[in-house]
Amino acid sequence: MSSSEPSSMGRTAYASFAERYAEIAVTKPHNALYERPATRQLLGDVAGLHVLDAGCGPGINSAWLVEQGATVHGIDVTPEMIALARERCRGMAVAFDVQDLGAPFATLADDSFDAVVSALALDYVEDLGPTFREFARVAKPGATLVWSMGHPMRDWLDERTRRNRSYFEITRFGMYWSGFGEPKPFVESYRRPLAGILNAAATAGWQLEHMVEPLPLPEMKAVSPRLYDELSQAPAFMCLRARLQKPAS
């Protein structure tokens, strides 16, 4: 499978409902009351930092990062998302480029960023090794990387995503997403073993500091009791923080 196919897969899916996603994801419980708070807490204080928002989507995290005092460069494979991000962040200290996370970051220089954040974007990249190496190339020594992904065990336990495959295989799967209106978008992504994720990061020079299997915020109980109960029993996502170990150039 070519390196461009996973990205075209994500681009096609998100282009089909980009405006709906940009509006709904701001408050959707899975995002606003679950993944996003955990990812942001791991990132910590970003005031004065130059941050790469990798897989920025419609710029929800990019805008928040600027509000926290960071300067931001956002990249995403979907042109429609980049257009929405530019509109959301108009007048802010942020630049955006259309960029495939599975390809070299041609517009980004070495040793440029103090931190990299990639929220729920790496599930659309089949081979994570080159992506983690590009994160390392454009990051300064000692930089922080925070990323979130689908939890590999949660996805393997779901028969729709496992597809009768071994836990240890990389599996491409697709499903219709609810919660973003009609027509329901069909989104494909990859499920892979935890070791495949952590070892790809470690080989690229990223030393794991902390991993979170999030619990839903208490506010979710009133918004969606069913989802709150489900996520209180088993995680849907995982959020990780690593630090770059490389000599200064």
C-alpha positions as MATLAB code, in Angstrom:
seq = 'MSSSEPSSMGRTAYASFAERYAEIAVTKPHNALYERPATRQLLGDVAGLHVLDAGCGPGINSAWLVEQGATVHGIDVTPEMIALARERCRGMAVAFDVQDLGAPFATLADDSFDAVVSALALDYVEDLGPTFREFARVAKPGATLVWSMGHPMRDWLDERTRRNRSYFEITRFGMYWSGFGEPKPFVESYRRPLAGILNAAATAGWQLEHMVEPLPLPEMKAVSPRLYDELSQAPAFMCLRARLQKPAS';
ca = [
       0.000    0.000    0.000;
       1.465    3.340   -0.961;
       2.232    5.987    1.636;
      -0.189    8.369   -0.065;
      -3.181    6.057    0.209;
      -3.796    6.427    3.957;
      -3.795   10.199    3.670;
      -6.109   10.251    0.684;
      -8.329    7.976    2.761;
      -8.507   10.540    5.570;
      -8.767   13.459    3.192;
     -11.720   11.946    1.379;
     -13.551   11.135    4.609;
     -13.129   14.502    6.308;
     -13.727   16.555    3.187;
     -17.215   15.054    3.042;
     -18.273   16.603    6.369;
     -15.622   19.226    7.192;
     -18.037   22.053    8.028;
     -20.211   19.821   10.204;
     -17.123   18.536   12.016;
     -15.790   22.068   12.577;
     -19.051   23.081   14.223;
     -19.965   19.951   16.177;
     -16.527   18.831   17.437;
     -16.235   21.983   19.572;
     -18.820   20.597   22.005;
     -19.168   16.903   21.049;
     -18.705   14.903   24.296;
     -16.070   12.505   22.900;
     -13.935   15.548   22.059;
     -14.793   18.351   24.466;
     -15.378   16.271   27.598;
     -12.974   13.402   27.023;
     -10.013   13.465   24.617;
      -9.329   17.185   24.358;
      -9.008   17.944   28.101;
      -6.645   14.986   28.590;
      -4.450   15.970   25.651;
      -4.275   19.601   26.723;
      -3.393   18.692   30.292;
      -0.485   16.576   29.067;
       0.732   19.476   26.935;
       0.901   21.792   29.939;
       1.931   25.445   29.794;
       2.593   26.514   26.202;
       3.038   30.255   26.740;
       5.914   31.509   24.607;
       6.343   28.193   22.769;
       6.344   27.539   19.022;
       3.951   24.609   18.575;
       3.237   22.346   15.607;
      -0.414   21.276   15.479;
      -0.096   18.150   13.333;
      -3.445   17.083   11.934;
      -4.985   20.369   13.041;
      -8.389   19.793   11.442;
     -10.533   22.953   11.624;
      -8.127   24.664   14.048;
      -9.873   24.037   17.370;
      -6.629   23.247   19.197;
      -4.680   25.796   17.158;
      -6.951   28.617   18.375;
      -6.700   27.386   21.960;
      -2.908   27.196   21.758;
      -2.677   30.795   20.571;
      -5.031   31.866   23.360;
      -2.600   30.211   25.800;
       0.279   32.300   24.449;
       1.832   30.011   21.852;
       2.670   30.706   18.227;
       1.347   27.901   16.082;
       1.860   26.203   12.744;
      -0.995   23.894   11.795;
      -0.842   21.183    9.151;
      -3.573   18.897    7.838;
      -4.062   16.736    4.757;
      -7.600   18.014    4.072;
      -7.744   21.370    2.228;
     -11.302   21.970    3.421;
     -10.127   21.670    7.026;
      -7.237   24.063    6.452;
      -9.663   26.630    5.001;
     -11.867   26.307    8.082;
      -8.842   26.565   10.391;
      -7.699   29.758    8.699;
     -11.159   31.230    9.148;
     -11.367   30.194   12.807;
      -7.913   31.611   13.558;
      -8.122   34.779   11.454;
      -5.876   37.466   12.967;
      -4.111   35.047   15.309;
      -0.410   34.135   15.509;
      -0.808   30.965   13.454;
       0.057   29.713    9.971;
      -1.458   26.737    8.167;
      -0.336   24.406    5.382;
      -1.925   21.464    3.617;
       0.405   18.605    4.532;
       0.227   14.824    4.470;
       1.352   13.422    7.853;
       2.658   10.356    6.040;
       4.983   12.363    3.781;
       8.030   14.598    4.442;
       7.111   17.992    5.896;
       8.610   19.932    3.013;
       7.683   23.407    4.288;
       8.991   22.906    7.846;
      12.621   23.485    8.825;
      14.732   21.372   11.179;
      14.728   22.212   14.912;
      11.810   24.642   14.629;
       9.299   23.670   17.325;
       9.280   23.562   21.109;
       6.300   21.207   21.113;
       4.279   19.043   18.743;
       0.663   18.081   19.341;
      -1.251   15.595   17.201;
      -4.809   14.948   18.356;
      -6.624   11.921   16.884;
      -4.758   12.203   13.577;
      -2.215    9.369   13.552;
      -4.910    6.709   13.221;
      -5.050    7.625    9.517;
      -1.343    6.944    8.899;
      -0.422    3.334    8.130;
       3.332    3.510    8.814;
       4.015    5.666   11.881;
       7.816    5.436   11.720;
       8.400    8.147    9.100;
       5.880   10.451   10.794;
       7.536   10.215   14.199;
      10.907   10.820   12.496;
       9.544   13.962   10.837;
       8.201   15.134   14.202;
      11.728   14.617   15.579;
      13.378   16.409   12.661;
      11.316   19.588   12.978;
      11.396   19.625   16.808;
      14.118   21.162   18.955;
      16.173   18.930   21.279;
      14.139   18.339   24.419;
      10.869   19.243   22.719;
       7.593   17.723   23.890;
       5.348   15.550   21.728;
       1.760   14.967   22.837;
      -0.508   12.781   20.775;
      -3.817   10.958   21.094;
      -5.083    7.921   19.194;
      -7.753    5.277   19.313;
      -6.986    2.820   22.107;
      -5.662   -0.334   20.371;
      -7.300   -2.771   22.797;
     -10.651   -1.001   22.698;
     -10.635   -1.113   18.908;
      -9.566   -4.755   18.855;
     -12.396   -5.782   21.191;
     -14.914   -4.216   18.796;
     -15.789   -6.834   16.161;
     -16.365   -4.085   13.578;
     -12.738   -2.991   13.810;
     -11.091   -6.344   14.587;
     -12.461   -8.034   11.463;
     -11.310  -11.468   12.699;
      -7.675  -10.318   12.703;
      -5.022  -10.949   15.320;
      -4.380   -8.173   17.850;
      -0.826   -7.991   16.507;
      -1.798   -7.071   12.943;
      -2.316   -3.606   11.505;
      -5.939   -3.577   10.390;
      -7.603   -1.074    8.110;
     -11.274   -0.647    8.944;
     -14.123    1.752    8.282;
     -17.427    2.649    9.900;
     -20.217    5.183    9.679;
     -19.849    7.819   12.380;
     -22.844    8.999   14.351;
     -23.070   12.370   16.042;
     -22.170   14.462   13.000;
     -25.563   14.573   11.314;
     -26.757   13.081    8.055;
     -25.573   11.625    5.840;
     -23.377    9.771    8.310;
     -19.744   10.041    7.184;
     -17.885    6.819    6.418;
     -14.428    7.076    7.985;
     -11.571    4.604    7.534;
      -8.534    4.334    9.785;
      -5.965    1.873   11.142;
      -5.832   -0.200   14.305;
      -2.441   -1.487   15.419;
      -0.835   -3.047   18.513;
       0.364   -0.780   21.295;
       3.958   -1.937   20.842;
       3.867   -0.797   17.215;
       2.942    2.715   18.314;
       5.387    3.048   21.205;
       8.319    1.466   19.375;
       7.851    3.692   16.321;
       8.059    6.732   18.600;
      11.032    5.398   20.570;
      13.007    4.508   17.447;
      12.604    8.095   16.258;
      14.086    9.431   19.510;
      10.923   10.108   21.523;
      11.172    8.997   25.162;
       7.771    8.276   26.702;
       7.066   10.344   29.815;
       3.411    9.744   30.538;
       0.379    7.902   29.174;
      -3.258    8.596   30.016;
      -6.246    6.367   29.383;
      -8.766    9.152   29.964;
     -11.835    9.145   32.110;
     -14.753   11.308   30.967;
     -15.228   14.645   32.697;
     -18.053   14.619   35.274;
     -20.028   17.052   33.091;
     -20.538   14.286   30.523;
     -22.860   12.429   32.873;
     -25.588   15.032   32.357;
     -24.944   15.418   28.614;
     -24.736   11.718   27.683;
     -25.247    9.250   30.561;
     -24.789    6.237   28.254;
     -21.449    7.474   26.904;
     -20.318    8.525   30.372;
     -20.986    5.039   31.729;
     -19.270    3.399   28.739;
     -16.113    5.524   28.971;
     -15.997    5.135   32.749;
     -15.631    1.385   32.231;
     -13.176    1.256   29.320;
     -11.132    3.849   27.399;
     -11.853    4.739   23.786;
      -8.670    6.776   23.307;
      -5.209    7.064   24.780;
      -3.130   10.214   25.205;
       0.668   10.179   25.461;
       3.522   12.593   26.161;
       7.120   12.037   25.086;
      10.296   14.113   25.030;
      12.800   14.285   22.200;
      16.226   12.866   22.918;
      18.594   14.194   20.280;
      21.812   16.201   20.412;
      21.598   19.905   19.748;
      22.548   20.788   16.183;
];
